[in-house]
JSON list of C-alpha atoms and ligand atoms in Angstrom, two decimals:
[
{"chain": "A", "resi": 89, "resn": "MET", "atom": "CA", "xyz": [1.46, 13.83, -2.15]},
{"chain": "A", "resi": 90, "resn": "PRO", "atom": "CA", "xyz": [5.17, 12.97, -2.11]},
{"chain": "A", "resi": 91, "resn": "PHE", "atom": "CA", "xyz": [6.97, 13.02, 1.21]},
{"chain": "A", "resi": 92, "resn": "ASP", "atom": "CA", "xyz": [9.98, 11.49, 2.94]},
{"chain": "A", "resi": 93, "resn": "LEU", "atom": "CA", "xyz": [9.74, 9.58, 6.20]},
{"chain": "A", "resi": 94, "resn": "ILE", "atom": "CA", "xyz": [13.01, 8.93, 8.02]},
{"chain": "A", "resi": 95, "resn": "THR", "atom": "CA", "xyz": [13.41, 6.76, 11.13]},
{"chain": "A", "resi": 96, "resn": "ILE", "atom": "CA", "xyz": [16.25, 7.77, 13.47]},
{"chain": "A", "resi": 97, "resn": "PRO", "atom": "CA", "xyz": [17.41, 5.38, 16.21]},
{"chain": "A", "resi": 98, "resn": "CYS", "atom": "CA", "xyz": [18.23, 7.30, 19.42]},
{"chain": "A", "resi": 99, "resn": "LEU", "atom": "CA", "xyz": [19.50, 6.30, 22.88]},
{"chain": "A", "resi": 100, "resn": "SER", "atom": "CA", "xyz": [19.36, 2.53, 23.44]},
{"chain": "A", "resi": 101, "resn": "ASP", "atom": "CA", "xyz": [15.91, 1.77, 22.02]},
{"chain": "A", "resi": 102, "resn": "ASN", "atom": "CA", "xyz": [14.08, 5.01, 21.12]},
{"chain": "A", "resi": 103, "resn": "TYR", "atom": "CA", "xyz": [13.06, 6.33, 17.72]},
{"chain": "A", "resi": 104, "resn": "ALA", "atom": "CA", "xyz": [12.62, 9.86, 16.40]},
{"chain": "A", "resi": 105, "resn": "TYR", "atom": "CA", "xyz": [11.13, 10.51, 12.96]},
{"chain": "A", "resi": 106, "resn": "LEU", "atom": "CA", "xyz": [11.49, 13.13, 10.26]},
{"chain": "A", "resi": 107, "resn": "LEU", "atom": "CA", "xyz": [8.60, 13.85, 7.91]},
{"chain": "A", "resi": 108, "resn": "ARG", "atom": "CA", "xyz": [9.41, 16.07, 4.92]},
{"chain": "A", "resi": 109, "resn": "ASP", "atom": "CA", "xyz": [6.84, 17.51, 2.54]},
{"chain": "A", "resi": 110, "resn": "HIS", "atom": "CA", "xyz": [8.28, 17.61, -0.97]},
{"chain": "A", "resi": 111, "resn": "ASP", "atom": "CA", "xyz": [6.15, 20.51, -2.22]},
{"chain": "A", "resi": 112, "resn": "SER", "atom": "CA", "xyz": [7.36, 22.97, 0.41]},
{"chain": "A", "resi": 113, "resn": "GLY", "atom": "CA", "xyz": [10.54, 21.26, 1.62]},
{"chain": "A", "resi": 114, "resn": "LYS", "atom": "CA", "xyz": [9.22, 21.68, 5.18]},
{"chain": "A", "resi": 115, "resn": "VAL", "atom": "CA", "xyz": [10.35, 19.13, 7.75]},
{"chain": "A", "resi": 116, "resn": "ALA", "atom": "CA", "xyz": [8.70, 18.01, 10.97]},
{"chain": "A", "resi": 117, "resn": "LEU", "atom": "CA", "xyz": [10.67, 16.23, 13.68]},
{"chain": "A", "resi": 118, "resn": "ILE", "atom": "CA", "xyz": [8.57, 13.89, 15.78]},
{"chain": "A", "resi": 119, "resn": "ASP", "atom": "CA", "xyz": [9.94, 13.44, 19.31]},
{"chain": "A", "resi": 120, "resn": "VAL", "atom": "CA", "xyz": [13.45, 14.29, 20.43]},
{"chain": "A", "resi": 121, "resn": "PRO", "atom": "CA", "xyz": [14.99, 11.52, 22.53]},
{"chain": "A", "resi": 122, "resn": "GLU", "atom": "CA", "xyz": [18.56, 12.62, 21.79]},
{"chain": "A", "resi": 123, "resn": "ALA", "atom": "CA", "xyz": [19.91, 15.55, 19.76]},
{"chain": "A", "resi": 124, "resn": "ALA", "atom": "CA", "xyz": [23.13, 14.14, 18.27]},
{"chain": "A", "resi": 125, "resn": "PRO", "atom": "CA", "xyz": [21.75, 11.46, 15.89]},
{"chain": "A", "resi": 126, "resn": "ILE", "atom": "CA", "xyz": [18.92, 13.77, 14.82]},
{"chain": "A", "resi": 127, "resn": "LEU", "atom": "CA", "xyz": [21.24, 16.71, 14.11]},
{"chain": "A", "resi": 128, "resn": "ALA", "atom": "CA", "xyz": [23.59, 14.39, 12.20]},
{"chain": "A", "resi": 129, "resn": "GLU", "atom": "CA", "xyz": [20.75, 13.10, 10.01]},
{"chain": "A", "resi": 130, "resn": "LEU", "atom": "CA", "xyz": [19.54, 16.65, 9.30]},
{"chain": "A", "resi": 131, "resn": "LYS", "atom": "CA", "xyz": [23.03, 17.80, 8.43]},
{"chain": "A", "resi": 132, "resn": "LYS", "atom": "CA", "xyz": [23.62, 14.85, 6.13]},
{"chain": "A", "resi": 133, "resn": "ARG", "atom": "CA", "xyz": [20.42, 15.67, 4.21]},
{"chain": "A", "resi": 134, "resn": "ASP", "atom": "CA", "xyz": [20.86, 19.42, 4.48]},
{"chain": "A", "resi": 135, "resn": "TRP", "atom": "CA", "xyz": [17.37, 19.77, 5.96]},
{"chain": "A", "resi": 136, "resn": "GLU", "atom": "CA", "xyz": [16.01, 22.48, 8.27]},
{"chain": "A", "resi": 137, "resn": "VAL", "atom": "CA", "xyz": [13.39, 21.48, 10.84]},
{"chain": "A", "resi": 138, "resn": "SER", "atom": "CA", "xyz": [10.38, 23.80, 10.75]},
{"chain": "A", "resi": 139, "resn": "GLN", "atom": "CA", "xyz": [8.19, 22.01, 13.30]},
{"chain": "A", "resi": 140, "resn": "VAL", "atom": "CA", "xyz": [8.75, 19.71, 16.26]},
{"chain": "A", "resi": 141, "resn": "TRP", "atom": "CA", "xyz": [5.79, 17.55, 17.26]},
{"chain": "A", "resi": 142, "resn": "LEU", "atom": "CA", "xyz": [5.96, 16.19, 20.80]},
{"chain": "A", "resi": 143, "resn": "THR", "atom": "CA", "xyz": [3.88, 13.12, 21.70]},
{"chain": "A", "resi": 144, "resn": "HIS", "atom": "CA", "xyz": [4.22, 13.17, 25.49]},
{"chain": "A", "resi": 145, "resn": "HIS", "atom": "CA", "xyz": [6.24, 14.53, 28.37]},
{"chain": "A", "resi": 146, "resn": "HIS", "atom": "CA", "xyz": [8.58, 11.64, 29.19]},
{"chain": "A", "resi": 147, "resn": "PRO", "atom": "CA", "xyz": [12.26, 12.64, 29.10]},
{"chain": "A", "resi": 148, "resn": "ASP", "atom": "CA", "xyz": [13.13, 10.00, 26.50]},
{"chain": "A", "resi": 149, "resn": "HIS", "atom": "CA", "xyz": [10.83, 11.83, 24.06]},
{"chain": "A", "resi": 150, "resn": "VAL", "atom": "CA", "xyz": [11.72, 15.47, 24.75]},
{"chain": "A", "resi": 151, "resn": "GLN", "atom": "CA", "xyz": [15.17, 15.72, 26.30]},
{"chain": "A", "resi": 152, "resn": "GLY", "atom": "CA", "xyz": [17.08, 16.51, 23.09]},
{"chain": "A", "resi": 153, "resn": "LEU", "atom": "CA", "xyz": [14.83, 19.43, 22.18]},
{"chain": "A", "resi": 154, "resn": "ALA", "atom": "CA", "xyz": [16.84, 22.36, 23.56]},
{"chain": "A", "resi": 155, "resn": "GLU", "atom": "CA", "xyz": [19.95, 21.25, 21.70]},
{"chain": "A", "resi": 156, "resn": "VAL", "atom": "CA", "xyz": [18.07, 20.80, 18.40]},
{"chain": "A", "resi": 157, "resn": "LEU", "atom": "CA", "xyz": [16.53, 24.27, 18.76]},
{"chain": "A", "resi": 158, "resn": "LYS", "atom": "CA", "xyz": [20.01, 25.81, 19.02]},
{"chain": "A", "resi": 159, "resn": "GLU", "atom": "CA", "xyz": [20.56, 24.86, 15.38]},
{"chain": "A", "resi": 160, "resn": "HIS", "atom": "CA", "xyz": [17.01, 24.83, 14.00]},
{"chain": "A", "resi": 161, "resn": "ASP", "atom": "CA", "xyz": [14.47, 27.62, 14.23]},
{"chain": "A", "resi": 162, "resn": "ALA", "atom": "CA", "xyz": [11.45, 25.34, 14.69]},
{"chain": "A", "resi": 163, "resn": "ASN", "atom": "CA", "xyz": [7.95, 25.73, 16.05]},
{"chain": "A", "resi": 164, "resn": "VAL", "atom": "CA", "xyz": [7.34, 23.36, 18.93]},
{"chain": "A", "resi": 165, "resn": "ILE", "atom": "CA", "xyz": [3.90, 21.76, 19.05]},
{"chain": "A", "resi": 166, "resn": "GLY", "atom": "CA", "xyz": [2.51, 19.64, 21.90]},
{"chain": "A", "resi": 167, "resn": "ALA", "atom": "CA", "xyz": [-0.61, 18.82, 23.87]},
{"chain": "A", "resi": 168, "resn": "LYS", "atom": "CA", "xyz": [-2.36, 21.67, 25.60]},
{"chain": "A", "resi": 169, "resn": "ALA", "atom": "CA", "xyz": [-3.30, 19.18, 28.34]},
{"chain": "A", "resi": 170, "resn": "ASP", "atom": "CA", "xyz": [0.40, 18.60, 29.04]},
{"chain": "A", "resi": 171, "resn": "GLU", "atom": "CA", "xyz": [1.61, 22.16, 28.72]},
{"chain": "A", "resi": 172, "resn": "HIS", "atom": "CA", "xyz": [2.67, 22.33, 32.37]},
{"chain": "A", "resi": 173, "resn": "ARG", "atom": "CA", "xyz": [5.19, 19.54, 32.01]},
{"chain": "A", "resi": 174, "resn": "LEU", "atom": "CA", "xyz": [6.31, 19.76, 28.39]},
{"chain": "A", "resi": 175, "resn": "PRO", "atom": "CA", "xyz": [9.13, 22.04, 27.23]},
{"chain": "A", "resi": 176, "resn": "PRO", "atom": "CA", "xyz": [7.87, 25.52, 26.24]},
{"chain": "A", "resi": 177, "resn": "LEU", "atom": "CA", "xyz": [5.38, 25.17, 23.37]},
{"chain": "A", "resi": 178, "resn": "ASP", "atom": "CA", "xyz": [4.83, 27.57, 20.48]},
{"chain": "A", "resi": 179, "resn": "ARG", "atom": "CA", "xyz": [1.51, 25.90, 19.76]},
{"chain": "A", "resi": 180, "resn": "LYS", "atom": "CA", "xyz": [-0.75, 23.91, 22.09]},
{"chain": "A", "resi": 181, "resn": "VAL", "atom": "CA", "xyz": [-3.09, 21.41, 20.49]},
{"chain": "A", "resi": 182, "resn": "ASP", "atom": "CA", "xyz": [-6.15, 19.37, 21.45]},
{"chain": "A", "resi": 183, "resn": "GLU", "atom": "CA", "xyz": [-7.78, 16.35, 19.88]},
{"chain": "A", "resi": 184, "resn": "ASP", "atom": "CA", "xyz": [-8.95, 16.97, 16.30]},
{"chain": "A", "resi": 185, "resn": "ASP", "atom": "CA", "xyz": [-6.82, 20.09, 15.86]},
{"chain": "A", "resi": 186, "resn": "SER", "atom": "CA", "xyz": [-4.98, 20.18, 12.57]},
{"chain": "A", "resi": 187, "resn": "ILE", "atom": "CA", "xyz": [-1.38, 21.03, 11.89]},
{"chain": "A", "resi": 188, "resn": "THR", "atom": "CA", "xyz": [-0.23, 22.19, 8.46]},
{"chain": "A", "resi": 189, "resn": "LEU", "atom": "CA", "xyz": [3.23, 21.21, 7.23]},
{"chain": "A", "resi": 190, "resn": "GLY", "atom": "CA", "xyz": [3.46, 22.57, 3.70]},
{"chain": "A", "resi": 191, "resn": "SER", "atom": "CA", "xyz": [0.93, 20.54, 1.73]},
{"chain": "A", "resi": 192, "resn": "LEU", "atom": "CA", "xyz": [0.52, 17.92, 4.46]},
{"chain": "A", "resi": 193, "resn": "GLU", "atom": "CA", "xyz": [-2.38, 18.22, 6.90]},
{"chain": "A", "resi": 194, "resn": "THR", "atom": "CA", "xyz": [-2.07, 16.42, 10.21]},
{"chain": "A", "resi": 195, "resn": "ARG", "atom": "CA", "xyz": [-4.77, 15.57, 12.72]},
{"chain": "A", "resi": 196, "resn": "VAL", "atom": "CA", "xyz": [-4.14, 15.37, 16.45]},
{"chain": "A", "resi": 197, "resn": "ILE", "atom": "CA", "xyz": [-5.56, 12.32, 18.24]},
{"chain": "A", "resi": 198, "resn": "ASP", "atom": "CA", "xyz": [-5.70, 12.04, 22.03]},
{"chain": "A", "resi": 199, "resn": "VAL", "atom": "CA", "xyz": [-4.24, 8.63, 22.89]},
{"chain": "A", "resi": 200, "resn": "SER", "atom": "CA", "xyz": [-4.04, 8.92, 26.68]},
{"chain": "A", "resi": 201, "resn": "GLY", "atom": "CA", "xyz": [-3.15, 5.79, 28.64]},
{"chain": "A", "resi": 202, "resn": "HIS", "atom": "CA", "xyz": [0.65, 5.55, 28.82]},
{"chain": "A", "resi": 203, "resn": "THR", "atom": "CA", "xyz": [0.41, 9.13, 30.08]},
{"chain": "A", "resi": 204, "resn": "VAL", "atom": "CA", "xyz": [-2.65, 11.34, 30.35]},
{"chain": "A", "resi": 205, "resn": "GLY", "atom": "CA", "xyz": [-2.12, 13.92, 27.62]},
{"chain": "A", "resi": 206, "resn": "HIS", "atom": "CA", "xyz": [-0.26, 11.63, 25.21]},
{"chain": "A", "resi": 207, "resn": "ILE", "atom": "CA", "xyz": [-1.16, 12.59, 21.64]},
{"chain": "A", "resi": 208, "resn": "ALA", "atom": "CA", "xyz": [-0.66, 10.95, 18.26]},
{"chain": "A", "resi": 209, "resn": "PHE", "atom": "CA", "xyz": [-0.24, 12.71, 14.92]},
{"chain": "A", "resi": 210, "resn": "TYR", "atom": "CA", "xyz": [-2.10, 11.31, 11.93]},
{"chain": "A", "resi": 211, "resn": "VAL", "atom": "CA", "xyz": [-1.24, 12.49, 8.42]},
{"chain": "A", "resi": 212, "resn": "PRO", "atom": "CA", "xyz": [-4.02, 11.13, 6.15]},
{"chain": "A", "resi": 213, "resn": "THR", "atom": "CA", "xyz": [-2.51, 12.08, 2.80]},
{"chain": "A", "resi": 214, "resn": "ALA", "atom": "CA", "xyz": [0.79, 10.41, 3.74]},
{"chain": "A", "resi": 215, "resn": "LYS", "atom": "CA", "xyz": [-1.03, 7.53, 5.49]},
{"chain": "A", "resi": 216, "resn": "VAL", "atom": "CA", "xyz": [1.30, 7.84, 8.46]},
{"chain": "A", "resi": 217, "resn": "ALA", "atom": "CA", "xyz": [0.53, 7.96, 12.19]},
{"chain": "A", "resi": 218, "resn": "PHE", "atom": "CA", "xyz": [3.08, 8.86, 14.86]},
{"chain": "A", "resi": 219, "resn": "THR", "atom": "CA", "xyz": [1.90, 6.91, 17.89]},
{"chain": "A", "resi": 220, "resn": "ALA", "atom": "CA", "xyz": [5.01, 6.87, 20.15]},
{"chain": "A", "resi": 221, "resn": "ASP", "atom": "CA", "xyz": [4.14, 4.96, 23.34]},
{"chain": "A", "resi": 222, "resn": "SER", "atom": "CA", "xyz": [0.43, 4.37, 22.65]},
{"chain": "A", "resi": 223, "resn": "LEU", "atom": "CA", "xyz": [0.16, 1.80, 19.86]},
{"chain": "A", "resi": 224, "resn": "MET", "atom": "CA", "xyz": [3.58, 0.20, 19.43]},
{"chain": "A", "resi": 225, "resn": "ALA", "atom": "CA", "xyz": [4.85, -2.52, 17.10]},
{"chain": "A", "resi": 226, "resn": "LEU", "atom": "CA", "xyz": [3.26, -5.68, 18.57]},
{"chain": "A", "resi": 227, "resn": "GLY", "atom": "CA", "xyz": [2.56, -3.85, 21.80]},
{"chain": "A", "resi": 228, "resn": "CYS", "atom": "CA", "xyz": [1.22, -0.82, 23.57]},
{"chain": "A", "resi": 229, "resn": "GLY", "atom": "CA", "xyz": [2.74, 1.49, 26.15]},
{"chain": "A", "resi": 230, "resn": "ARG", "atom": "CA", "xyz": [2.76, 0.64, 29.82]},
{"chain": "A", "resi": 231, "resn": "LEU", "atom": "CA", "xyz": [-0.01, 2.40, 31.78]},
{"chain": "A", "resi": 232, "resn": "PHE", "atom": "CA", "xyz": [1.93, 4.87, 33.92]},
{"chain": "A", "resi": 233, "resn": "GLU", "atom": "CA", "xyz": [-0.90, 7.38, 34.31]},
{"chain": "A", "resi": 234, "resn": "GLY", "atom": "CA", "xyz": [-4.05, 6.31, 32.51]},
{"chain": "A", "resi": 235, "resn": "THR", "atom": "CA", "xyz": [-6.46, 3.44, 33.10]},
{"chain": "A", "resi": 236, "resn": "PRO", "atom": "CA", "xyz": [-6.80, 0.33, 30.95]},
{"chain": "A", "resi": 237, "resn": "ASP", "atom": "CA", "xyz": [-10.18, 1.60, 29.73]},
{"chain": "A", "resi": 238, "resn": "GLN", "atom": "CA", "xyz": [-8.56, 4.86, 28.63]},
{"chain": "A", "resi": 239, "resn": "MET", "atom": "CA", "xyz": [-5.83, 3.04, 26.69]},
{"chain": "A", "resi": 240, "resn": "TRP", "atom": "CA", "xyz": [-8.37, 0.72, 25.11]},
{"chain": "A", "resi": 241, "resn": "GLU", "atom": "CA", "xyz": [-10.36, 3.74, 23.96]},
{"chain": "A", "resi": 242, "resn": "SER", "atom": "CA", "xyz": [-7.20, 5.31, 22.54]},
{"chain": "A", "resi": 243, "resn": "LEU", "atom": "CA", "xyz": [-6.23, 2.13, 20.70]},
{"chain": "A", "resi": 244, "resn": "GLN", "atom": "CA", "xyz": [-9.71, 1.89, 19.19]},
{"chain": "A", "resi": 245, "resn": "LYS", "atom": "CA", "xyz": [-9.26, 5.33, 17.63]},
{"chain": "A", "resi": 246, "resn": "LEU", "atom": "CA", "xyz": [-6.05, 4.12, 15.99]},
{"chain": "A", "resi": 247, "resn": "MET", "atom": "CA", "xyz": [-7.64, 0.81, 14.94]},
{"chain": "A", "resi": 248, "resn": "ALA", "atom": "CA", "xyz": [-10.23, 2.83, 13.01]},
{"chain": "A", "resi": 249, "resn": "LEU", "atom": "CA", "xyz": [-7.59, 4.44, 10.76]},
{"chain": "A", "resi": 250, "resn": "PRO", "atom": "CA", "xyz": [-7.15, 3.03, 7.24]},
{"chain": "A", "resi": 251, "resn": "GLU", "atom": "CA", "xyz": [-5.43, -0.36, 7.37]},
{"chain": "A", "resi": 252, "resn": "ASP", "atom": "CA", "xyz": [-2.59, 0.75, 5.14]},
{"chain": "A", "resi": 253, "resn": "THR", "atom": "CA", "xyz": [-1.54, 3.44, 7.64]},
{"chain": "A", "resi": 254, "resn": "THR", "atom": "CA", "xyz": [2.15, 3.32, 8.58]},
{"chain": "A", "resi": 255, "resn": "ILE", "atom": "CA", "xyz": [2.49, 3.20, 12.37]},
{"chain": "A", "resi": 256, "resn": "CYS", "atom": "CA", "xyz": [5.57, 5.05, 13.65]},
{"chain": "A", "resi": 257, "resn": "SER", "atom": "CA", "xyz": [6.01, 4.06, 17.28]},
{"chain": "A", "resi": 258, "resn": "GLY", "atom": "CA", "xyz": [8.53, 5.20, 19.84]},
{"chain": "A", "resi": 259, "resn": "HIS", "atom": "CA", "xyz": [10.67, 2.21, 20.81]},
{"chain": "A", "resi": 260, "resn": "GLU", "atom": "CA", "xyz": [12.42, -0.92, 19.58]},
{"chain": "A", "resi": 261, "resn": "TYR", "atom": "CA", "xyz": [10.55, -3.29, 21.91]},
{"chain": "A", "resi": 262, "resn": "THR", "atom": "CA", "xyz": [9.20, -5.56, 19.21]},
{"chain": "A", "resi": 263, "resn": "ALA", "atom": "CA", "xyz": [11.26, -8.71, 19.86]},
{"chain": "A", "resi": 264, "resn": "ALA", "atom": "CA", "xyz": [10.26, -8.78, 23.56]},
{"chain": "A", "resi": 265, "resn": "ASN", "atom": "CA", "xyz": [6.69, -7.89, 22.59]},
{"chain": "A", "resi": 266, "resn": "ALA", "atom": "CA", "xyz": [6.63, -10.87, 20.21]},
{"chain": "A", "resi": 267, "resn": "LYS", "atom": "CA", "xyz": [7.67, -13.28, 22.96]},
{"chain": "A", "resi": 268, "resn": "PHE", "atom": "CA", "xyz": [4.80, -12.04, 25.11]},
{"chain": "A", "resi": 269, "resn": "ALA", "atom": "CA", "xyz": [2.30, -11.97, 22.23]},
{"chain": "A", "resi": 270, "resn": "LEU", "atom": "CA", "xyz": [2.95, -15.66, 21.55]},
{"chain": "A", "resi": 271, "resn": "THR", "atom": "CA", "xyz": [1.90, -16.52, 25.12]},
{"chain": "A", "resi": 272, "resn": "VAL", "atom": "CA", "xyz": [-1.63, -15.15, 24.59]},
{"chain": "A", "resi": 273, "resn": "ASP", "atom": "CA", "xyz": [-2.01, -15.90, 20.87]},
{"chain": "A", "resi": 274, "resn": "PRO", "atom": "CA", "xyz": [0.22, -18.98, 20.33]},
{"chain": "A", "resi": 275, "resn": "THR", "atom": "CA", "xyz": [-1.50, -20.45, 17.26]},
{"chain": "A", "resi": 276, "resn": "ASN", "atom": "CA", "xyz": [-1.85, -17.26, 15.18]},
{"chain": "A", "resi": 277, "resn": "PRO", "atom": "CA", "xyz": [0.06, -18.03, 11.95]},
{"chain": "A", "resi": 278, "resn": "ASP", "atom": "CA", "xyz": [0.55, -14.32, 11.13]},
{"chain": "A", "resi": 279, "resn": "LEU", "atom": "CA", "xyz": [2.07, -13.73, 14.56]},
{"chain": "A", "resi": 280, "resn": "ILE", "atom": "CA", "xyz": [4.34, -16.77, 14.30]},
{"chain": "A", "resi": 281, "resn": "SER", "atom": "CA", "xyz": [5.70, -15.64, 10.94]},
{"chain": "A", "resi": 282, "resn": "ARG", "atom": "CA", "xyz": [6.02, -12.00, 12.04]},
{"chain": "A", "resi": 283, "resn": "SER", "atom": "CA", "xyz": [7.94, -13.13, 15.10]},
{"chain": "A", "resi": 284, "resn": "LYS", "atom": "CA", "xyz": [10.44, -14.92, 12.84]},
{"chain": "A", "resi": 285, "resn": "ASP", "atom": "CA", "xyz": [10.78, -11.82, 10.64]},
{"chain": "A", "resi": 286, "resn": "ILE", "atom": "CA", "xyz": [11.44, -9.71, 13.75]},
{"chain": "A", "resi": 287, "resn": "ASP", "atom": "CA", "xyz": [14.19, -12.02, 14.99]},
{"chain": "A", "resi": 288, "resn": "ALA", "atom": "CA", "xyz": [15.79, -11.97, 11.52]},
{"chain": "A", "resi": 289, "resn": "ALA", "atom": "CA", "xyz": [15.64, -8.15, 11.36]},
{"chain": "A", "resi": 290, "resn": "ARG", "atom": "CA", "xyz": [17.09, -7.73, 14.85]},
{"chain": "A", "resi": 291, "resn": "ALA", "atom": "CA", "xyz": [19.88, -10.21, 14.11]},
{"chain": "A", "resi": 292, "resn": "LYS", "atom": "CA", "xyz": [20.89, -7.87, 11.29]},
{"chain": "A", "resi": 293, "resn": "GLY", "atom": "CA", "xyz": [20.49, -4.82, 13.54]},
{"chain": "A", "resi": 294, "resn": "GLU", "atom": "CA", "xyz": [17.56, -3.51, 11.48]},
{"chain": "A", "resi": 295, "resn": "PRO", "atom": "CA", "xyz": [14.65, -1.61, 13.05]},
{"chain": "A", "resi": 296, "resn": "THR", "atom": "CA", "xyz": [11.26, -3.35, 13.24]},
{"chain": "A", "resi": 297, "resn": "VAL", "atom": "CA", "xyz": [9.41, -0.04, 13.01]},
{"chain": "A", "resi": 298, "resn": "PRO", "atom": "CA", "xyz": [7.51, 1.50, 11.35]},
{"chain": "A", "resi": 299, "resn": "SER", "atom": "CA", "xyz": [4.88, -1.18, 10.81]},
{"chain": "A", "resi": 300, "resn": "LYS", "atom": "CA", "xyz": [1.57, -1.26, 8.96]},
{"chain": "A", "resi": 301, "resn": "LEU", "atom": "CA", "xyz": [-1.70, -1.01, 10.85]},
{"chain": "A", "resi": 302, "resn": "SER", "atom": "CA", "xyz": [-2.95, -4.03, 8.86]},
{"chain": "A", "resi": 303, "resn": "THR", "atom": "CA", "xyz": [-0.07, -6.08, 10.32]},
{"chain": "A", "resi": 304, "resn": "GLU", "atom": "CA", "xyz": [-0.80, -4.84, 13.85]},
{"chain": "A", "resi": 305, "resn": "LEU", "atom": "CA", "xyz": [-4.49, -5.71, 13.48]},
{"chain": "A", "resi": 306, "resn": "LYS", "atom": "CA", "xyz": [-3.54, -9.28, 12.54]},
{"chain": "A", "resi": 307, "resn": "THR", "atom": "CA", "xyz": [-0.80, -9.82, 15.12]},
{"chain": "A", "resi": 308, "resn": "ASN", "atom": "CA", "xyz": [-0.78, -7.28, 17.98]},
{"chain": "A", "resi": 309, "resn": "PRO", "atom": "CA", "xyz": [-2.63, -8.90, 20.92]},
{"chain": "A", "resi": 310, "resn": "PHE", "atom": "CA", "xyz": [-3.48, -5.47, 22.37]},
{"chain": "A", "resi": 311, "resn": "LEU", "atom": "CA", "xyz": [-5.68, -4.81, 19.31]},
{"chain": "A", "resi": 312, "resn": "ARG", "atom": "CA", "xyz": [-7.17, -8.30, 19.30]},
{"chain": "A", "resi": 313, "resn": "ALA", "atom": "CA", "xyz": [-9.33, -8.40, 22.42]},
{"chain": "A", "resi": 314, "resn": "ALA", "atom": "CA", "xyz": [-12.26, -9.56, 20.28]},
{"chain": "A", "resi": 315, "resn": "ASP", "atom": "CA", "xyz": [-10.37, -12.55, 18.88]},
{"chain": "A", "resi": 316, "resn": "PRO", "atom": "CA", "xyz": [-12.00, -15.89, 19.85]},
{"chain": "A", "resi": 317, "resn": "ALA", "atom": "CA", "xyz": [-8.69, -17.79, 20.06]},
{"chain": "A", "resi": 318, "resn": "ILE", "atom": "CA", "xyz": [-7.14, -15.21, 22.42]},
{"chain": "A", "resi": 319, "resn": "ARG", "atom": "CA", "xyz": [-10.30, -15.21, 24.54]},
{"chain": "A", "resi": 320, "resn": "ALA", "atom": "CA", "xyz": [-10.16, -19.01, 24.72]},
{"chain": "A", "resi": 321, "resn": "THR", "atom": "CA", "xyz": [-6.49, -18.92, 25.79]},
{"chain": "A", "resi": 322, "resn": "LEU", "atom": "CA", "xyz": [-7.34, -16.40, 28.52]},
{"chain": "A", "resi": 323, "resn": "GLY", "atom": "CA", "xyz": [-10.49, -18.27, 29.57]},
{"chain": "A", "resi": 324, "resn": "MET", "atom": "CA", "xyz": [-12.58, -15.13, 28.96]},
{"chain": "A", "resi": 325, "resn": "PRO", "atom": "CA", "xyz": [-15.09, -16.14, 26.27]},
{"chain": "A", "resi": 326, "resn": "ASN", "atom": "CA", "xyz": [-17.85, -13.81, 27.47]},
{"chain": "A", "resi": 327, "resn": "ALA", "atom": "CA", "xyz": [-15.91, -10.80, 28.77]},
{"chain": "A", "resi": 328, "resn": "THR", "atom": "CA", "xyz": [-16.08, -7.37, 27.14]},
{"chain": "A", "resi": 329, "resn": "ASP", "atom": "CA", "xyz": [-13.28, -6.31, 24.81]},
{"chain": "A", "resi": 330, "resn": "ALA", "atom": "CA", "xyz": [-12.13, -3.79, 27.41]},
{"chain": "A", "resi": 331, "resn": "GLU", "atom": "CA", "xyz": [-11.92, -6.54, 30.04]},
{"chain": "A", "resi": 332, "resn": "VAL", "atom": "CA", "xyz": [-9.90, -8.77, 27.72]},
{"chain": "A", "resi": 333, "resn": "PHE", "atom": "CA", "xyz": [-7.58, -5.87, 26.88]},
{"chain": "A", "resi": 334, "resn": "THR", "atom": "CA", "xyz": [-7.14, -5.15, 30.61]},
{"chain": "A", "resi": 335, "resn": "GLU", "atom": "CA", "xyz": [-6.18, -8.77, 31.26]},
{"chain": "A", "resi": 336, "resn": "ILE", "atom": "CA", "xyz": [-3.67, -8.81, 28.38]},
{"chain": "A", "resi": 337, "resn": "ARG", "atom": "CA", "xyz": [-2.09, -5.56, 29.65]},
{"chain": "A", "resi": 338, "resn": "ALA", "atom": "CA", "xyz": [-1.88, -6.97, 33.20]},
{"chain": "A", "resi": 339, "resn": "ARG", "atom": "CA", "xyz": [-0.22, -10.16, 31.95]},
{"chain": "A", "resi": 340, "resn": "LYS", "atom": "CA", "xyz": [2.31, -8.15, 29.96]},
{"chain": "A", "resi": 341, "resn": "ASP", "atom": "CA", "xyz": [3.21, -6.18, 33.10]},
{"chain": "A", "resi": 342, "resn": "ARG", "atom": "CA", "xyz": [3.96, -9.46, 34.89]},
{"chain": "A", "resi": 343, "resn": "PHE", "atom": "CA", "xyz": [5.75, -11.05, 31.92]},
{"chain": "B", "resi": 1107, "resn": "ZN", "atom": "ZN1", "xyz": [6.85, 7.37, 27.45]},
{"chain": "B", "resi": 1108, "resn": "FE", "atom": "FE1", "xyz": [9.13, 6.26, 25.63]}
]
């Protein structure tokens, strides 16, 4: 199932993505923080966007849409639950709905927490998930609307995907996330070495996304509430995973 996956830096620290199915030549654009870099990438490759997939309503994920639609005749797809505050949608989707892009089938996953109505797009045959501000590289989105329990539930759905899934998240926050992660999981060798890799990549101006789910499972403290060493550091040996997650999220907010 050949496909192309392109990461496009936008604004100061956002990412948009292009997913192109080779069989049909159809292209999906995932999130639209800023039109100019996206239009430039499409022009360079001579690609037409046929679908836009929106993860959530925040301006830094949708504000470039109108300008992109002036040049590309694309179908806009977003969460039915967020219809009232997303740009006009051609298709409204719920959890478990599927989206067809040529030969690629995509499943919608509700990942509420950062916002209520945030969705992720999982493409099993490409082993890619677009998670925006839910699961992020070494982090998770801040809880603007949802509860910690809701975010924990959302993250568990993503944790259950195959470990070799490529996680395409919405922001370049990884270096700051690493500094925080080391405060709750200071002796984790995988985290220590990933943190060095991140600093090296950022020093060269390279993105630290996408990442592999397997890497997140080993290093992202927000997925590691069950880990005995993290629980010991937090002094929460007998708490539930949701309680440990809630504490980690609260500490990150204060960090
Ligand atoms: Zn957001
Ligand atoms: Fe964002």
